[in-house]
Coordinates of C-alpha atoms in Angstrom, one line a residue:
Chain R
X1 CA 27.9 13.2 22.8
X2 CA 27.9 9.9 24.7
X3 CA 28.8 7.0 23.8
X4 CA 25.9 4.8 24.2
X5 CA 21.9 5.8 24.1
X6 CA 19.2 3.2 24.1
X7 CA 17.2 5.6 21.6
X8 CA 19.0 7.2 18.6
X9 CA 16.4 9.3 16.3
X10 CA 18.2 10.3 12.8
X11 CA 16.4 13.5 11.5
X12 CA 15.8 16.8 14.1
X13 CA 12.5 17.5 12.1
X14 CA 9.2 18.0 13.7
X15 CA 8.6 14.2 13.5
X16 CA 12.3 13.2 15.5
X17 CA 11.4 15.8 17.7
X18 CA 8.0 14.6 18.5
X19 CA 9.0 11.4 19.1
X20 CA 11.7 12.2 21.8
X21 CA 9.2 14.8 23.1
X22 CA 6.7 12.1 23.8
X23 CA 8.9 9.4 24.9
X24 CA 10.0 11.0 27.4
X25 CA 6.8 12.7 28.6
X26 CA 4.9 9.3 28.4
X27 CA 7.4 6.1 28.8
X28 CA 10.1 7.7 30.7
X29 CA 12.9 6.9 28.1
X30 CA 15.3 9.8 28.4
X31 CA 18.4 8.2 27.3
X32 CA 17.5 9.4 23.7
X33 CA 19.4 11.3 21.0
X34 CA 18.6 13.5 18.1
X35 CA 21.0 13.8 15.4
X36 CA 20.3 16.1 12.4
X37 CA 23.1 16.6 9.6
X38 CA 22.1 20.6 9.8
X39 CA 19.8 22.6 12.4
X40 CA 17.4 21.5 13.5
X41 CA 14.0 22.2 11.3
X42 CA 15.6 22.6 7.9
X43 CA 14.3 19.7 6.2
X44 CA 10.9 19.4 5.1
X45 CA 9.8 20.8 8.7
X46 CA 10.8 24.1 8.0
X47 CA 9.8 23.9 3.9
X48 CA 6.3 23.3 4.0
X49 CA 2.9 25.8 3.5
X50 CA 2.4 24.7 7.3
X51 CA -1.2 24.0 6.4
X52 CA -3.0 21.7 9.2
X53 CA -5.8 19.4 8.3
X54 CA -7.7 16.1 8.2
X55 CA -10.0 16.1 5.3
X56 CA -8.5 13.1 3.6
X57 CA -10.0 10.5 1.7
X58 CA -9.2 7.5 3.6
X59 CA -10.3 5.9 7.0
X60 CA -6.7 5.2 7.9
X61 CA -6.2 8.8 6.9
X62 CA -8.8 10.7 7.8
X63 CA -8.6 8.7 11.7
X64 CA -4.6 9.5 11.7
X65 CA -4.7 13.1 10.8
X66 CA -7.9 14.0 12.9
X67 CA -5.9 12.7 16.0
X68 CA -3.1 14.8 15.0
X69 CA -5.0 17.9 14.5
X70 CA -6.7 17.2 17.8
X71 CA -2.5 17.2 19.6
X72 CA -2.2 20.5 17.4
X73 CA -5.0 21.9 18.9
X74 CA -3.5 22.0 22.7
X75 CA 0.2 21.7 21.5
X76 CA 0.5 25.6 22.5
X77 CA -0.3 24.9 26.1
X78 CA 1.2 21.7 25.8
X79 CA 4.5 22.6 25.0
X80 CA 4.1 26.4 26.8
X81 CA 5.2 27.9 23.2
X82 CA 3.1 29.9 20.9
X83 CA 2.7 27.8 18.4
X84 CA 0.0 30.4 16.6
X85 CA -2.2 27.8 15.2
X86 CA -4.7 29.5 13.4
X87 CA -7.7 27.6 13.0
X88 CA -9.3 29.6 10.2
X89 CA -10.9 27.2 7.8
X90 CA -9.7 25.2 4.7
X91 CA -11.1 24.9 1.1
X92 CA -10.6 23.3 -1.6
X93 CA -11.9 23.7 -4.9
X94 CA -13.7 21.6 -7.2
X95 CA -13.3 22.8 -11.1
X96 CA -15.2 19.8 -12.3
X97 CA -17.5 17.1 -12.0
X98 CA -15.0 14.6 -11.3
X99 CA -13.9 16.8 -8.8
X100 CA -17.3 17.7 -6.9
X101 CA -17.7 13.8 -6.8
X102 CA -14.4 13.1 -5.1
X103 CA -14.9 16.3 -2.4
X104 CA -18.8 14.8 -1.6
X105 CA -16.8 11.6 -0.7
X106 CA -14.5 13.2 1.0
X107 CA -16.7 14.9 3.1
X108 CA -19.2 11.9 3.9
X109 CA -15.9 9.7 5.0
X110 CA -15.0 12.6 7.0
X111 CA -18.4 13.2 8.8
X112 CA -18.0 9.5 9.3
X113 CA -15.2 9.5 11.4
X114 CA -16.9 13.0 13.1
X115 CA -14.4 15.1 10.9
X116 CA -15.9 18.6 10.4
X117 CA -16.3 18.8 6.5
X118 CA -18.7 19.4 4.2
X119 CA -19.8 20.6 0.5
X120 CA -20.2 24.1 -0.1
X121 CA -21.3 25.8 -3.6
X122 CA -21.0 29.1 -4.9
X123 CA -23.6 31.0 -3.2
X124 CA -22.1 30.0 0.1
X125 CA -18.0 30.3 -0.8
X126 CA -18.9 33.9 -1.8
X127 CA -19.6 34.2 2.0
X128 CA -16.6 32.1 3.1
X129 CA -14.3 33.6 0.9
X130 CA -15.5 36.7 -1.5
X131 CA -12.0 37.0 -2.5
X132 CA -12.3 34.4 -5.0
X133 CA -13.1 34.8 -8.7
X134 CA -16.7 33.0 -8.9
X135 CA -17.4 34.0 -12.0
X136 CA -18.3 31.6 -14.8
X137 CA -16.1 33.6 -17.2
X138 CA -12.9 31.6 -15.9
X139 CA -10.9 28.7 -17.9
X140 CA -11.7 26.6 -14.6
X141 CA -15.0 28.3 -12.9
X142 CA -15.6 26.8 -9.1
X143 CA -18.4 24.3 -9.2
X144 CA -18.3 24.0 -5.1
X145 CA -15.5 23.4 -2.7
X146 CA -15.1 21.1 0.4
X147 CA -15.2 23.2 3.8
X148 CA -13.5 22.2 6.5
X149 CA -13.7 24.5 9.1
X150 CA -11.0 23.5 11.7
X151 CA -8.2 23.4 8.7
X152 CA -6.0 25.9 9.4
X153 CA -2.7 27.2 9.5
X154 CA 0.4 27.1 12.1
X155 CA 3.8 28.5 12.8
X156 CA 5.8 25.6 11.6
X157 CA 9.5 26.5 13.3
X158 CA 7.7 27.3 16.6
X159 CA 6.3 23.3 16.4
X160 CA 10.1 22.3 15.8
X161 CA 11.9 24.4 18.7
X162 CA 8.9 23.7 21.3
X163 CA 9.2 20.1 21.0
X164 CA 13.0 20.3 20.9
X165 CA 12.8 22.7 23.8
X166 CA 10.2 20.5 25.1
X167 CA 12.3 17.0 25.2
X168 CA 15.7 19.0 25.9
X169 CA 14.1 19.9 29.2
X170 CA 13.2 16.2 29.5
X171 CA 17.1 15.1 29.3
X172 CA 17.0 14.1 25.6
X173 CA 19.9 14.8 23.9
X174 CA 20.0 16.8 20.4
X175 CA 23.1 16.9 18.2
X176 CA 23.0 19.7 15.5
X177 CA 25.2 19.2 12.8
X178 CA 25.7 16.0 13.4
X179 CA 25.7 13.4 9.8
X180 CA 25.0 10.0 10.5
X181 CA 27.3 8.4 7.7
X182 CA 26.8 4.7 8.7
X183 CA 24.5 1.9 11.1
X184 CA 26.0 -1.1 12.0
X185 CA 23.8 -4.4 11.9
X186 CA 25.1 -7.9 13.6
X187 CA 22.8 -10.8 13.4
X188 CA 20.5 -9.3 11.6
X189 CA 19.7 -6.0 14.5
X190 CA 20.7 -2.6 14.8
X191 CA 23.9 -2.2 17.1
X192 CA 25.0 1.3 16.7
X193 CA 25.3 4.1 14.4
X194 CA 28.6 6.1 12.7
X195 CA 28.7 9.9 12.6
X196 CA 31.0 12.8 11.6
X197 CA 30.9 13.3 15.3
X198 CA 32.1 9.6 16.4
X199 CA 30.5 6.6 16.8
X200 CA 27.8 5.5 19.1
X201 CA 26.4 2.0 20.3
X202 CA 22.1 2.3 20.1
X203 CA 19.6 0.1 21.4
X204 CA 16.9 1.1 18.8
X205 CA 17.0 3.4 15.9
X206 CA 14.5 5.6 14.1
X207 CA 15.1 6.9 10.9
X208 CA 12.7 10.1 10.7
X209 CA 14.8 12.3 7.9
X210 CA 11.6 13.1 5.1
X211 CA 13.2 13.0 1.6
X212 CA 16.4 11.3 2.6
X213 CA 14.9 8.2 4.4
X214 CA 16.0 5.9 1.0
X215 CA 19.9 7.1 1.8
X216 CA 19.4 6.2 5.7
X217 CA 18.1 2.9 4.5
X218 CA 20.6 1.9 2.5
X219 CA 22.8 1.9 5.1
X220 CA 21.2 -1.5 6.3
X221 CA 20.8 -2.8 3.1
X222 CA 17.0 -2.2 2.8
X223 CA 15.1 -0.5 -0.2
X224 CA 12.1 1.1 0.4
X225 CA 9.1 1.8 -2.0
X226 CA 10.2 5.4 -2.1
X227 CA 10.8 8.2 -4.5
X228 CA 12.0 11.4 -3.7
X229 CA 10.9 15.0 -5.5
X230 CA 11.9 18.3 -5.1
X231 CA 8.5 20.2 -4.4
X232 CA 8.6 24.4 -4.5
X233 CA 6.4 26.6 -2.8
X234 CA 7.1 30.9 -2.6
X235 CA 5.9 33.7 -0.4
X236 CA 5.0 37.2 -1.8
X237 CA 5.6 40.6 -0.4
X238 CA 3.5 41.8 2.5
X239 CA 0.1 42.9 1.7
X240 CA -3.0 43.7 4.0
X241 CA -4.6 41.1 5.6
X242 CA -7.6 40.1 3.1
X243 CA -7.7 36.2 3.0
X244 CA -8.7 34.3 6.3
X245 CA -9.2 30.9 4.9
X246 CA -6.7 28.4 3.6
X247 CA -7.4 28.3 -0.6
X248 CA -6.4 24.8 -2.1
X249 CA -7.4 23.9 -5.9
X250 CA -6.4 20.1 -6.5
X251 CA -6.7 20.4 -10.5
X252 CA -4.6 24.1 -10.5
X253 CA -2.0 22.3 -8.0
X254 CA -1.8 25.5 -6.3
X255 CA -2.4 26.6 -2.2
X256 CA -2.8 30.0 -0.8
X257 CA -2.8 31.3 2.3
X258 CA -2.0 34.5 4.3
X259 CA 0.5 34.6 6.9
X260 CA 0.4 36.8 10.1
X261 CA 2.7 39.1 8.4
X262 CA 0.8 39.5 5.3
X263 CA 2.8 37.1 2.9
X264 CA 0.9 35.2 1.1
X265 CA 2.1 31.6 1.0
X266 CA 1.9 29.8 -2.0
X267 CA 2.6 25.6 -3.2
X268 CA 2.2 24.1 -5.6
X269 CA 2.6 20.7 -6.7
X270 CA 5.9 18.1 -6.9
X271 CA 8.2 19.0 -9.4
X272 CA 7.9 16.4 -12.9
X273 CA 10.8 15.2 -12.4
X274 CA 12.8 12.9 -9.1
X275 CA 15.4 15.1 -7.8
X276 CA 17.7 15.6 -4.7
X277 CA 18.2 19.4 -5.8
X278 CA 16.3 22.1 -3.6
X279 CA 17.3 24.7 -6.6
X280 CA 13.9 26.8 -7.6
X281 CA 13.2 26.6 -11.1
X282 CA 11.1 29.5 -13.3
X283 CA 8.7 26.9 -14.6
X284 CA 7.4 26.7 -11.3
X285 CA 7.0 30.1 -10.6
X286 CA 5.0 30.4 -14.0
X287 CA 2.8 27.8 -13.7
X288 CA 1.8 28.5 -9.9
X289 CA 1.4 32.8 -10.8
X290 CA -0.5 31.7 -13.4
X291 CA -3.1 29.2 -11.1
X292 CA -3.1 31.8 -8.7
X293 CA -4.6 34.4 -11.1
X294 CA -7.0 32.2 -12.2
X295 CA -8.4 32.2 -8.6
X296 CA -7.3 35.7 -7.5
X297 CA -7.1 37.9 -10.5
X298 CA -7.0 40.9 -8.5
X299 CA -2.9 39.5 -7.6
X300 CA -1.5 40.1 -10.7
X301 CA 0.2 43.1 -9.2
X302 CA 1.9 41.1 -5.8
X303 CA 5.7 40.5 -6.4
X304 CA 7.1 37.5 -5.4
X305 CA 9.5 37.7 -1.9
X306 CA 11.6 34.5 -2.4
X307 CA 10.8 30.8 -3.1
X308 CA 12.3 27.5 -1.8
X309 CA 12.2 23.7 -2.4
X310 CA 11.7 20.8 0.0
X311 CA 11.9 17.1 -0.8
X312 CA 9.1 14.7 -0.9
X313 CA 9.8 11.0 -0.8
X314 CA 6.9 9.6 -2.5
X315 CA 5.7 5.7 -1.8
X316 CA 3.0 4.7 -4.5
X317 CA -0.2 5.0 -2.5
X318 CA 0.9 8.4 -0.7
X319 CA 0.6 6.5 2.2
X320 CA 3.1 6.9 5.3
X321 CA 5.6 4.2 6.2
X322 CA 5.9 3.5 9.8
X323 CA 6.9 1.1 12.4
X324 CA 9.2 -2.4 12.1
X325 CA 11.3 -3.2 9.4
X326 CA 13.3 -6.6 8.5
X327 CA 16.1 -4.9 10.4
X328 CA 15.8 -5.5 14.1
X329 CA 15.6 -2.1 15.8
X330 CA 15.8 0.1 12.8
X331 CA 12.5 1.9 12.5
X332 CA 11.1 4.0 10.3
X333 CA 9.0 7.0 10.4
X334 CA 8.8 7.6 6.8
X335 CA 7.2 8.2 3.2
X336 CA 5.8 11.1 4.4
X337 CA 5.6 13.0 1.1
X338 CA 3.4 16.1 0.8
X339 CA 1.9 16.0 3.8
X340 CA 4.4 15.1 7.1
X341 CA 4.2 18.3 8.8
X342 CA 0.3 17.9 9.9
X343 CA 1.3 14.5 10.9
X344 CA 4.2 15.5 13.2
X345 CA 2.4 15.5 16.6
X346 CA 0.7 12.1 15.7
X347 CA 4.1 10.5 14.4
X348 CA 6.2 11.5 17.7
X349 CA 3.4 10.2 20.0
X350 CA 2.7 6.8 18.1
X351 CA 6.3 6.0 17.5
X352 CA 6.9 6.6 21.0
X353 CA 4.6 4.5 22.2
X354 CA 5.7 2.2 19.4
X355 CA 9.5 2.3 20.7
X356 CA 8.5 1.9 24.4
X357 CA 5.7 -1.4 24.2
X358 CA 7.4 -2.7 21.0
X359 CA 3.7 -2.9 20.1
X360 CA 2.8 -1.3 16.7
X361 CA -0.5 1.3 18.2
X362 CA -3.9 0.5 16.2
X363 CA -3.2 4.2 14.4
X364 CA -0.1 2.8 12.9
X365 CA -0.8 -0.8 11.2
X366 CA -2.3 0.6 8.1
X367 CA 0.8 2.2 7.7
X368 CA 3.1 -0.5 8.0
X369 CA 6.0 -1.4 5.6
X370 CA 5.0 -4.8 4.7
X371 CA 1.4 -3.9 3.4
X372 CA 2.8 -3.6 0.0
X373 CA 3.7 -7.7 -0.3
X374 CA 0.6 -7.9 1.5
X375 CA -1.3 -6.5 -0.9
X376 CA -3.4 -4.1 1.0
X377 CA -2.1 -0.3 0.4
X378 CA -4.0 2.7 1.4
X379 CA -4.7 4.9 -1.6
X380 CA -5.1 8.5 0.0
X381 CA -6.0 10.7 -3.6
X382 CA -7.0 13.2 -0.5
X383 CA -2.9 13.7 0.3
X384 CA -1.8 17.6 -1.3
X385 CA -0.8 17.4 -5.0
X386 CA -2.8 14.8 -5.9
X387 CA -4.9 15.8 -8.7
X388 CA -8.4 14.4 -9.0
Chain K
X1 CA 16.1 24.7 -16.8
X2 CA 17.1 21.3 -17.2
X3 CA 18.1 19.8 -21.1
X4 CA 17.8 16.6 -22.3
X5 CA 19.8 15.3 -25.6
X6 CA 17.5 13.6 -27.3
X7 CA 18.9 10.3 -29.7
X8 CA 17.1 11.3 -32.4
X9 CA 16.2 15.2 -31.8
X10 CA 19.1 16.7 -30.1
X11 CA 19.5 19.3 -26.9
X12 CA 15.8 19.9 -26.4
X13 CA 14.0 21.7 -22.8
X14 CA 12.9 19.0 -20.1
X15 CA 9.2 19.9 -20.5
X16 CA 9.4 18.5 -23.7
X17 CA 9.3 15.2 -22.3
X18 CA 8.1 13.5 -19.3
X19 CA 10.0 11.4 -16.9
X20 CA 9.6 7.6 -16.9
X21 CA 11.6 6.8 -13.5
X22 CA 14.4 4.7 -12.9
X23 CA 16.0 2.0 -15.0
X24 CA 14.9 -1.2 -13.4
X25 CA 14.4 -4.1 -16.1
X26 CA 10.8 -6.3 -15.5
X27 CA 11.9 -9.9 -14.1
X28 CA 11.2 -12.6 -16.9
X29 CA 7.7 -13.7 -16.4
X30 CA 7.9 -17.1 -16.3
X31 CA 5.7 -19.6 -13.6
X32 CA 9.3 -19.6 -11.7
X33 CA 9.4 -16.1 -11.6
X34 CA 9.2 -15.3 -7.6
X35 CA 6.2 -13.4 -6.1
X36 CA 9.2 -11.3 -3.9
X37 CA 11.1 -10.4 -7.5
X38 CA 7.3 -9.1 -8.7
X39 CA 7.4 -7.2 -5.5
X40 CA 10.4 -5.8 -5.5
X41 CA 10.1 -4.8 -9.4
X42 CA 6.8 -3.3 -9.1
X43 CA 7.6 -1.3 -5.7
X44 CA 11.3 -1.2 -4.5
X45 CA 13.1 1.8 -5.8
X46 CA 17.0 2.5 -5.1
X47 CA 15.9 6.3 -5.1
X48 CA 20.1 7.0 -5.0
X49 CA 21.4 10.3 -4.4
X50 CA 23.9 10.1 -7.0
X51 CA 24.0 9.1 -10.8
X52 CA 21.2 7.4 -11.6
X53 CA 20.1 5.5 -15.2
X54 CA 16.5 6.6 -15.9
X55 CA 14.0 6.4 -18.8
X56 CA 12.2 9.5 -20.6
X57 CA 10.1 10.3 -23.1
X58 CA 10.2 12.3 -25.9
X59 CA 6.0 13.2 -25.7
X60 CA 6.2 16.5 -27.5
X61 CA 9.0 15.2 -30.3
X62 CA 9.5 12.2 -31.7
X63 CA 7.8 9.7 -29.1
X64 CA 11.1 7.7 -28.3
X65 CA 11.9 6.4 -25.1
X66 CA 15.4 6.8 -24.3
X67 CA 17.7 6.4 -21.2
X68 CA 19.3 8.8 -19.5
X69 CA 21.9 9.2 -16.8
X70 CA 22.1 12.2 -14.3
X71 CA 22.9 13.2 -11.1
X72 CA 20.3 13.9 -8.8
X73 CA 21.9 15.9 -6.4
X74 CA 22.6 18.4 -9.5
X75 CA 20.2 17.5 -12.2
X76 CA 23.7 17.3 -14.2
X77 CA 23.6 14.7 -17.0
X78 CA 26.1 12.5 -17.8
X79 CA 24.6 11.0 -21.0
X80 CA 21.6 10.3 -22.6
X81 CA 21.5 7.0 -25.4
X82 CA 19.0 4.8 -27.1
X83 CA 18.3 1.4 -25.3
X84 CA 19.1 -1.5 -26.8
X85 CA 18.2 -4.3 -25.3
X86 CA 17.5 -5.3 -21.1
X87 CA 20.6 -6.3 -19.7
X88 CA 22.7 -4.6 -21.4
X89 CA 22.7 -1.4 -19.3
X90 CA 25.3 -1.3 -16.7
X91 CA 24.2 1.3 -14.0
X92 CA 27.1 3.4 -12.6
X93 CA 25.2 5.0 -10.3
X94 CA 25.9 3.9 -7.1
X95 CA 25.2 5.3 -3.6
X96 CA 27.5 8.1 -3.4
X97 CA 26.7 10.9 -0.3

C-alpha cells in the first residue's frame, strides 16, 4: 500500500468498484484505492436477489435506475466479462385495490420517463407467467401485476470482479482485507485515513460500505439519517428450469426467481427488528415458505439449500444519500437500503464524475444529504420491501 | 429467536412485540427550541454497532412501552426496564467496533 492516494474509496462493493472503474476510464484519476475490511463483494454486493430494474415510483427514481439499467445493459461488453444479465421480465403483484392503484402509477410515471412498464391482469399474466396460482380461491388472489419487460436478473459477483478487474487494469489500487479503523479531519476536511494495514494521507474520501456507512461516519463526527436491518433471502435446491420471469409480491414481501442453475432465489422483506447480525432466523424462513406457496403451491415439495442475511441501512424516504457532506472531502455513496445493487453502475459513474468536476451531476441532487433540513425528500414506496 | 423480558410480563418471544427504535428523547418544544435540534431529533440516528438503548412494545401483551438495551452485533440483551422519566436514561452504548 502507498502512502499517499488522491482517491481513497472505503467499501470493495459493486458501488466502490464502479466508482474507481469509472474514474479512471473517464477522468483519468488512477491514483485511487479500494479498501474493503474482507474480499471484495461480501457486503450487500454479493447478498442480494441480483434483481435489475427501474420501475419505481419516483422521477428522481425511476430517471436514476433507468440510466443504470441502460450501463447494465452493455456492462458485459463493457467490462469484457460475462456478466449474464438476463433480461427476462419483472412482475409484481397487486393483491388489492390499493395495490392495483399504486402499480397504474407506477407504470404511467414510468412510461413518462420512456420506462417500459405497464398493467397486466389475469388473462394476460397467465400468458406471462402460467406458473402462478390465479385462482380466486387464494387468501390474497392477483388482481393484475405491473410488467416490466426489461427487469431482469444478473450474475451479481461477475459485476464485482469485472469492475474490479476492470479498474485494476486501469492502475487502481484494491486492498483486501484491509479495515479502515479511523479518518483524520483538520480544519474541518479529510486528510487521510487509519487502517489495520497503516496509515495513509487522502485527497478525497468516499465512504461506499452499504449497512456500515453510520460506523464510517462516525469517524468524522457526522450522523446520518440511517438505520441499519439485517434483510434474509434463501436459495432452494436445483429444480428444472420452469420460471422465466422475475415474481415480486409487495403485500407477501416475498421475490422469486430462477437462477441459471435452477435455484430458485427467494427475499423477502427487512427483518422487524435494527440489527448488525447477518445470523438467519426460522421466522423468516416461515413466513417467506409460506408467501411463496401462496403464489406457487405446486413448491411445497422444494427444500431449502441455504439462506443468508445482508444489511440494509435504511434513511426514512428509501431514498439514496450521495454526494458532499459537511466534512470537506468525505463523500458519501450511501443509504442504499434494499435496492443498491441495481444502482451500482449508476453510483460508480456519477460519483466519478462527482469526484473529478467537484460538481454534484443533475442525476445526483435529488439525492443529496442536506434535502432532509431542506425539507424536500423523495419518497420512493416503489424501492423492494416496501409494502403498499 | 430473540427474547425480550418484559417489566410486567416476563421472558416472552420478540414477535410478541414490535420495535420502537432507538432511545432519543424529543427536544422541549418551546419557541427557542432550534429548527437543527427538530432536525436532528426527527432524522439523525446514531445507528451504533454496539449496545444500544431502544424502546419496544409489548403489542400482543400488556401494551407497555419499555426500554431495552442490546447489542446489535449479537442481538444479546443486556437489560430491559420500565422508563421513568426523559433524562433520566444514561446510554452506555457507545461506538464500539
Amino acid at each position: 500500500m502507498k502512502d499517499h492516494y488522491d482517491v481513497v474509496i472505503i467499501g470493495g462493493g459493486a458501488h466502490g468498484l464502479a466508482c474507481a472503474y469509472y474514474l479512471a476510464r473517464d477522468h483519468g484519476i488512477t491514483d485511487v484505492a479500494v479498501i474493503d475490511k474482507s474480499y471484495i463483494g461480501a457486503g450487500g454486493s454479493g447478498r442480494n436477489t441480483a434483481i435489475i430494474r427501474s420501475n419505481y415510483l419516483t422521477r428522481e427514481g425511476v430517471q436514476f435506475y433507468d440510466a443504470s439499467v441502460k450501463l447494465y445493459e452493455g456492462l458485459a461488453q463493457e467490462l469484457d466479462f460475462n456478466v449474464m444479465f438476463s433480461q427476462r421480465g419483472h412482475l409484481t403483484l397487486a393483491h388489492n385495490d390499493g395495490s392495483v392503484r399504486t402499480m397504474r402509477r407506477r407504470a404511467e410515471v414510468n412510461k413518462l420517463e420512456g420506462v417500459d412498464s405497464r398493467l397486466v391482469f389475469p388473462d394476460e399474466l397467465a400468458r406471462i407467467c402460467p406458473q402462478l396460482d390465479l385462482s380466486e380461491h387464494p387468501r390474497f388472489p392477483i388482481l393484475a401485476a405491473l410488467y416490466h419487460p426489461p427487469g431482469g436478473i444478473i450474475r451479481h459477483d461477475a459485476v464485482v470482479w469485472g469492475y474490479a478487474r476492470g479498474a485494476d487494469q486501469r492502475g487502481v489500487d484494491i486492498h483486501q482485507y484491509t479495515e479502515v479503523t479511523g479518518i483524520d479531519v483538520a480544519n474541518g476536511a479529510v486528510t487521510g485515513v487509519r487502517t489495520t494495514k497503516g496509515n495513509l494521507s487522502a485527497g478525497v474520501v468516499l465512504s461506499a460500505t452499504a449497512g456500515w456507512a453510520s460506523n464510517v461516519a462516525a469517524m468524522v463526527d457526522l450522523e446520518l439519517p440511517l438505520d441499519t436491518f439485517p434483510l434474509q433471502a434463501c436459495v432452494t435446491e436445483p429444480l428444472k428450469p420452469f420460471l422465466d420471469v422475475v415474481v415480486v409480491s409487495g403485500s407477501l414481501h416475498v421475490y422469486v426467481s430462477q437462477s441459471d442453475r435452477g435455484e430458485l432465489v427467494m427475499g423477502a422483506s427487512v427483518d422487524p427488528f435494527t440489527s448488525y447480525s447477518m445470523a438467519g432466523s426460522l421466522d423468516f424462513l416461515e413466513g417467506l415458505s409460506g408467501h411463496v406457496l401462496e403464489l406457487f403451491p405446486f413448491l411445497s415439495k422444494a427444500r431449502i439449500l441455504r439462506q443468508w442475511a445482508g444489511l440494509c441501512e435504511m434513511p426514512p424516504d428509501f431514498s439514496p444519500l450521495m454526494g458532499f457532506t459537511p466534512v470537506v472531502n468525505f463523500l458519501l455513496d450511501a443509504g442504499w437500503g434494499t435496492y443498491g445493487f441495481k444502482a451500482s453502475p449508476i453510483c460508480g459513474k456519477t460519483m466519478a464524475e462527482l469526484i473529478a468536476t467537484r460538481q454534484t451531476p443533475e442525476l445526483l441532487h435529488p439525492f443529496r444529504l442536506t434535502r432532509f433540513a431542506e425539507y424536500d425528500q423523495v419518497g420512493e414506496k416503489g424501492a423492494a420491501s416496501v409494502g403498499h | 429467536m430473540l427474547r425480550l423480558d418484559c417489566p410486567n410480563c416476563g421472558q416472552r418471544n420478540s414477535a410478541e412485540f414490535r420495535y420502537g427504535g432507538e432511545y432519543d428523547p424529543r427536544p422541549e418544544a418551546t419557541i427557542q427550541t432550534a429548527e437543527e435540534d427538530w432536525i436532528r431529533y426527527l432524522y439523525q440516528r446514531r445507528n451504533v454497532m454496539g449496545l444500544q438503548i431502544e424502546w419496544w412494545y409489548h403489542r400482543a401483551g400488556c401494551g407497555l412501552w419499555f426500554l431495552v438495551e442490546r447489542d446489535r452485533r449479537s442481538n444479546e440483551v443486556a437489560r430491559t426496564w420500565r422508563w421513568q422519566s426523559a433524562g433520566a436514561e444514561k446510554a452506555t452504548g457507545e461506538i464500539e467496533s
